[in-house]
CSV table of C-alpha atoms in Angstrom, one decimal:
chain,number,residue,atom,x,y,z
A,24,MET,CA,-106.5,-4.9,-11.3
A,25,SER,CA,-109.9,-4.0,-13.2
A,26,SER,CA,-111.3,-0.7,-12.7
A,27,ARG,CA,-114.5,0.3,-11.1
A,28,ILE,CA,-116.6,0.6,-14.2
A,29,GLU,CA,-115.7,-3.0,-15.4
A,30,GLN,CA,-116.4,-4.5,-12.1
A,31,ILE,CA,-120.1,-2.9,-12.1
A,32,ILE,CA,-120.5,-4.3,-15.7
A,33,ASP,CA,-119.9,-7.9,-14.5
A,34,GLU,CA,-122.1,-6.9,-11.5
A,35,ILE,CA,-124.9,-6.3,-14.0
A,36,GLU,CA,-124.2,-9.1,-16.0
A,37,GLU,CA,-124.4,-11.4,-13.3
A,38,TYR,CA,-127.7,-9.9,-12.3
A,39,VAL,CA,-129.1,-9.9,-15.4
A,40,ASP,CA,-128.0,-13.7,-15.7
A,41,SER,CA,-129.5,-14.5,-12.3
A,42,CYS,CA,-133.1,-13.0,-13.2
A,43,LYS,CA,-136.0,-15.7,-14.0
A,44,PHE,CA,-137.4,-15.8,-16.9
A,45,GLN,CA,-141.0,-14.5,-17.3
A,46,PRO,CA,-143.1,-17.5,-17.6
A,47,LEU,CA,-143.9,-19.2,-21.3
A,48,SER,CA,-140.7,-17.2,-22.3
A,49,SER,CA,-137.2,-18.1,-22.8
A,50,THR,CA,-135.8,-14.9,-23.6
A,51,LYS,CA,-137.5,-12.3,-21.4
A,52,ILE,CA,-136.4,-11.8,-17.8
A,53,VAL,CA,-138.1,-9.8,-14.8
A,54,VAL,CA,-135.6,-7.7,-13.4
A,55,ASN,CA,-135.9,-5.8,-10.0
A,56,LYS,CA,-136.1,-2.0,-11.3
A,57,GLU,CA,-134.7,-0.7,-8.2
A,58,GLU,CA,-131.8,-2.8,-8.5
A,59,LEU,CA,-130.7,-2.4,-11.9
A,60,MET,CA,-131.3,1.5,-11.8
A,61,GLU,CA,-128.7,1.7,-8.8
A,62,LEU,CA,-126.1,-0.2,-10.4
A,63,LEU,CA,-126.8,2.1,-13.6
A,64,ARG,CA,-126.6,5.1,-11.3
A,65,GLU,CA,-123.2,3.9,-10.3
A,66,LEU,CA,-121.8,3.4,-13.5
A,67,ARG,CA,-123.0,6.5,-14.5
A,68,MET,CA,-121.3,8.3,-11.8
A,69,LYS,CA,-117.8,6.2,-12.2
A,70,THR,CA,-117.7,6.4,-16.3
A,71,PRO,CA,-116.5,10.7,-16.2
A,72,ASP,CA,-114.0,9.6,-13.5
A,73,GLU,CA,-112.5,6.7,-15.6
A,74,ILE,CA,-112.8,8.7,-19.0
A,75,LYS,CA,-110.7,11.3,-17.2
A,76,ARG,CA,-108.3,9.3,-16.0
A,77,TYR,CA,-107.4,7.7,-19.2
A,78,GLN,CA,-107.5,11.6,-20.8
A,79,LYS,CA,-104.6,12.3,-18.3
A,80,ILE,CA,-102.3,9.4,-19.8
A,81,ILE,CA,-102.9,10.8,-23.1
A,82,ASN,CA,-102.2,14.0,-22.2
A,83,ASN,CA,-98.9,12.6,-20.9
A,84,LYS,CA,-97.4,11.8,-24.2
A,85,ASP,CA,-96.3,15.7,-24.5
A,86,ALA,CA,-94.5,15.3,-21.4
A,87,ILE,CA,-92.9,11.7,-22.4
A,88,LEU,CA,-91.8,13.7,-25.6
A,89,GLU,CA,-90.4,16.5,-23.7
A,90,ASP,CA,-88.7,14.4,-21.4
A,91,ALA,CA,-86.8,12.5,-24.4
A,92,GLN,CA,-86.0,15.8,-26.6
A,93,SER,CA,-84.4,17.3,-22.7
A,94,LYS,CA,-82.5,13.8,-22.9
A,95,ALA,CA,-81.5,14.1,-26.6
A,96,ASP,CA,-80.3,17.6,-26.2
A,97,ALA,CA,-78.5,16.5,-23.0
A,98,ILE,CA,-76.6,13.6,-24.9
A,99,ILE,CA,-75.8,15.8,-28.0
A,100,ALA,CA,-74.2,18.5,-25.8
A,101,GLU,CA,-72.1,16.0,-23.6
A,102,ALA,CA,-71.0,15.0,-27.5
A,103,GLU,CA,-69.8,18.1,-28.6
A,104,THR,CA,-68.3,18.9,-25.4
A,105,LYS,CA,-66.4,15.6,-25.6
A,106,ALA,CA,-65.4,16.7,-29.5
A,107,ASP,CA,-64.4,20.1,-28.5
A,108,ARG,CA,-62.1,18.5,-26.1
A,109,ILE,CA,-60.6,15.7,-28.3
A,110,VAL,CA,-59.8,18.6,-31.1
A,111,SER,CA,-58.2,21.0,-28.2
A,112,GLU,CA,-56.2,18.1,-27.1
A,113,SER,CA,-55.2,16.1,-29.9
A,114,GLU,CA,-52.2,16.3,-32.0
A,115,VAL,CA,-53.4,15.5,-34.9
A,116,MET,CA,-56.0,17.8,-35.7
A,117,GLN,CA,-57.6,16.1,-38.5
A,118,ARG,CA,-57.8,12.7,-36.5
A,119,ALA,CA,-59.3,14.8,-33.8
A,120,LEU,CA,-61.9,16.3,-36.4
A,121,GLU,CA,-63.3,12.7,-37.7
A,122,GLN,CA,-63.3,11.2,-34.3
A,123,SER,CA,-65.9,14.0,-33.5
A,124,ASN,CA,-67.1,13.8,-36.3
A,125,GLU,CA,-68.2,10.0,-35.8
A,126,LEU,CA,-69.1,10.7,-32.1
A,127,LEU,CA,-71.7,13.5,-33.5
A,128,GLU,CA,-73.1,11.0,-35.6
A,129,GLN,CA,-73.8,8.0,-33.1
A,130,THR,CA,-74.8,10.5,-30.5
A,131,ASN,CA,-77.6,11.9,-33.1
A,132,THR,CA,-78.5,8.4,-34.2
A,133,GLN,CA,-79.2,7.6,-30.8
A,134,ALA,CA,-81.3,10.9,-29.9
A,135,GLN,CA,-83.4,10.0,-32.7
A,136,GLU,CA,-84.0,6.5,-31.7
A,137,LEU,CA,-84.7,7.6,-28.1
A,138,ILE,CA,-87.6,10.3,-29.4
A,139,ASP,CA,-88.8,7.6,-31.9
A,140,LYS,CA,-89.3,5.1,-29.0
A,141,ALA,CA,-90.9,8.0,-26.6
A,142,THR,CA,-93.3,8.5,-29.7
A,143,ALA,CA,-94.1,4.9,-30.2
A,144,ASP,CA,-94.8,4.5,-26.5
A,145,SER,CA,-97.1,7.9,-26.0
A,146,ASN,CA,-98.9,6.4,-29.4
A,147,ASN,CA,-99.6,3.1,-27.9
A,148,ILE,CA,-100.7,4.6,-24.5
A,149,ARG,CA,-103.1,6.7,-26.3
A,150,MET,CA,-104.7,4.0,-28.4
A,151,SER,CA,-104.8,2.0,-25.2
A,152,ALA,CA,-107.0,4.1,-23.8
A,153,ILE,CA,-109.3,5.0,-26.3
A,154,SER,CA,-109.9,1.5,-27.1
A,155,TYR,CA,-110.4,0.7,-23.5
A,156,THR,CA,-113.1,3.5,-23.5
A,157,ASP,CA,-114.7,2.6,-26.5
A,158,GLU,CA,-115.0,-1.1,-25.1
A,159,MET,CA,-116.7,0.7,-22.1
A,160,LEU,CA,-119.2,2.5,-23.4
A,161,GLU,CA,-119.8,0.0,-25.9
A,162,ASN,CA,-120.7,-2.4,-23.1
A,163,LEU,CA,-122.7,0.5,-21.7
A,164,GLU,CA,-124.9,1.0,-24.6
A,165,LYS,CA,-125.7,-2.6,-24.9
A,166,ILE,CA,-126.9,-2.8,-21.4
A,167,MET,CA,-129.1,0.5,-21.5
A,168,SER,CA,-130.2,-1.2,-24.9
A,169,HIS,CA,-131.2,-4.3,-23.5
A,170,THR,CA,-133.0,-2.4,-20.8
A,171,ILE,CA,-135.1,-0.3,-23.3
A,172,ASP,CA,-136.5,-3.3,-24.9
A,173,THR,CA,-137.1,-5.4,-21.7
A,174,ALA,CA,-139.4,-2.1,-20.7
A,175,GLY,CA,-141.5,-1.9,-24.3
A,176,THR,CA,-141.7,-5.9,-24.0
A,177,LYS,CA,-142.9,-5.9,-20.5
A,178,TYR,CA,-145.6,-3.2,-21.4
A,179,ASN,CA,-147.0,-4.9,-24.3
A,180,ASN,CA,-146.9,-8.5,-22.8
A,181,PHE,CA,-149.1,-6.5,-19.8
A,182,ILE,CA,-151.8,-5.5,-22.5
A,183,ASN,CA,-151.9,-8.8,-24.8
A,184,SER,CA,-152.6,-10.4,-21.3
A,185,ILE,CA,-155.4,-8.6,-20.5
A,186,GLN,CA,-157.0,-9.2,-23.5
A,187,SER,CA,-156.8,-12.9,-23.6
A,188,CYS,CA,-158.5,-12.7,-20.4
A,189,TYR,CA,-161.0,-10.5,-21.3
A,190,GLU,CA,-161.8,-13.0,-24.4
A,191,VAL,CA,-162.0,-15.8,-22.2
A,192,VAL,CA,-164.4,-14.4,-19.8
A,193,THR,CA,-167.0,-13.3,-22.9
A,194,ARG,CA,-166.6,-16.9,-24.4
A,195,ASN,CA,-167.5,-18.2,-20.5
A,196,ARG,CA,-170.6,-16.0,-20.1
A,197,ALA,CA,-171.8,-16.6,-23.7
A,198,GLU,CA,-171.2,-20.3,-22.8
A,199,LEU,CA,-173.3,-20.1,-19.3
A,200,SER,CA,-176.2,-17.7,-20.9
A,201,PRO,CA,-176.8,-18.4,-24.5
A,202,GLN,CA,-179.9,-17.0,-24.4
A,203,VAL,CA,-178.9,-13.4,-23.5
A,204,ALA,CA,-177.6,-11.6,-26.9
A,205,PRO,CA,-173.8,-11.2,-27.4
A,206,SER,CA,-175.1,-7.5,-27.9
A,207,SER,CA,-175.8,-7.2,-24.2
A,208,TYR,CA,-171.8,-7.8,-23.3
A,209,SER,CA,-169.8,-5.0,-22.8
A,210,THR,CA,-166.9,-5.3,-25.5
A,211,VAL,CA,-163.5,-3.7,-25.3
A,212,PRO,CA,-162.4,-3.1,-28.9
A,213,GLU,CA,-159.6,-5.1,-30.0
A,214,ASP,CA,-157.9,-2.2,-31.7
A,215,VAL,CA,-157.2,0.2,-28.9
A,216,PRO,CA,-154.5,3.0,-30.0
A,217,GLU,CA,-151.8,3.1,-27.3
A,218,ASP,CA,-152.2,6.3,-26.3
A,219,GLU,CA,-156.0,5.4,-25.1
A,220,GLU,CA,-154.8,2.2,-23.7
A,221,GLU,CA,-152.6,4.0,-21.6
A,222,GLU,CA,-155.2,5.9,-20.0
């Protein structure tokens, strides 16, 4: 079952895909700012909870190792008890000692295998959580970068459109009234600093 963050990212991708392209452009789209911001707000709220959930999984590594160590200690203790009983009950003390040593060796091997497996499992859980979190943040980074680029392009396109319309009006006036000196027309400098354009 996918997380809510994955669902939100899918919704953002579907929303972007459903947006109409700007006139005369095959790459730039027109977005409803409020809808996109609502999705981004929800994504921002869900991200900390999702990261905490995977942090909790990572923190369970210690609990897994402690449980494995506890089981290993119990196996060793049981083996030692059996070994002591074999030694005390055996008529041939040497044979009993050999059996107990073999049992202890087998038990130690099993205990080490159990610890190794628990360590590998906990490391796999940790790496999976880190990988998923990094992928989620990478998708969020791409979405935010795209949003920033779209906003800047929209403003620049607006200024270029106004400049183009102004030039058409100026040419039309010149064609209609050739006797009027060009200096009588009000002009707008082509190279207007960005801070003056915003004012």
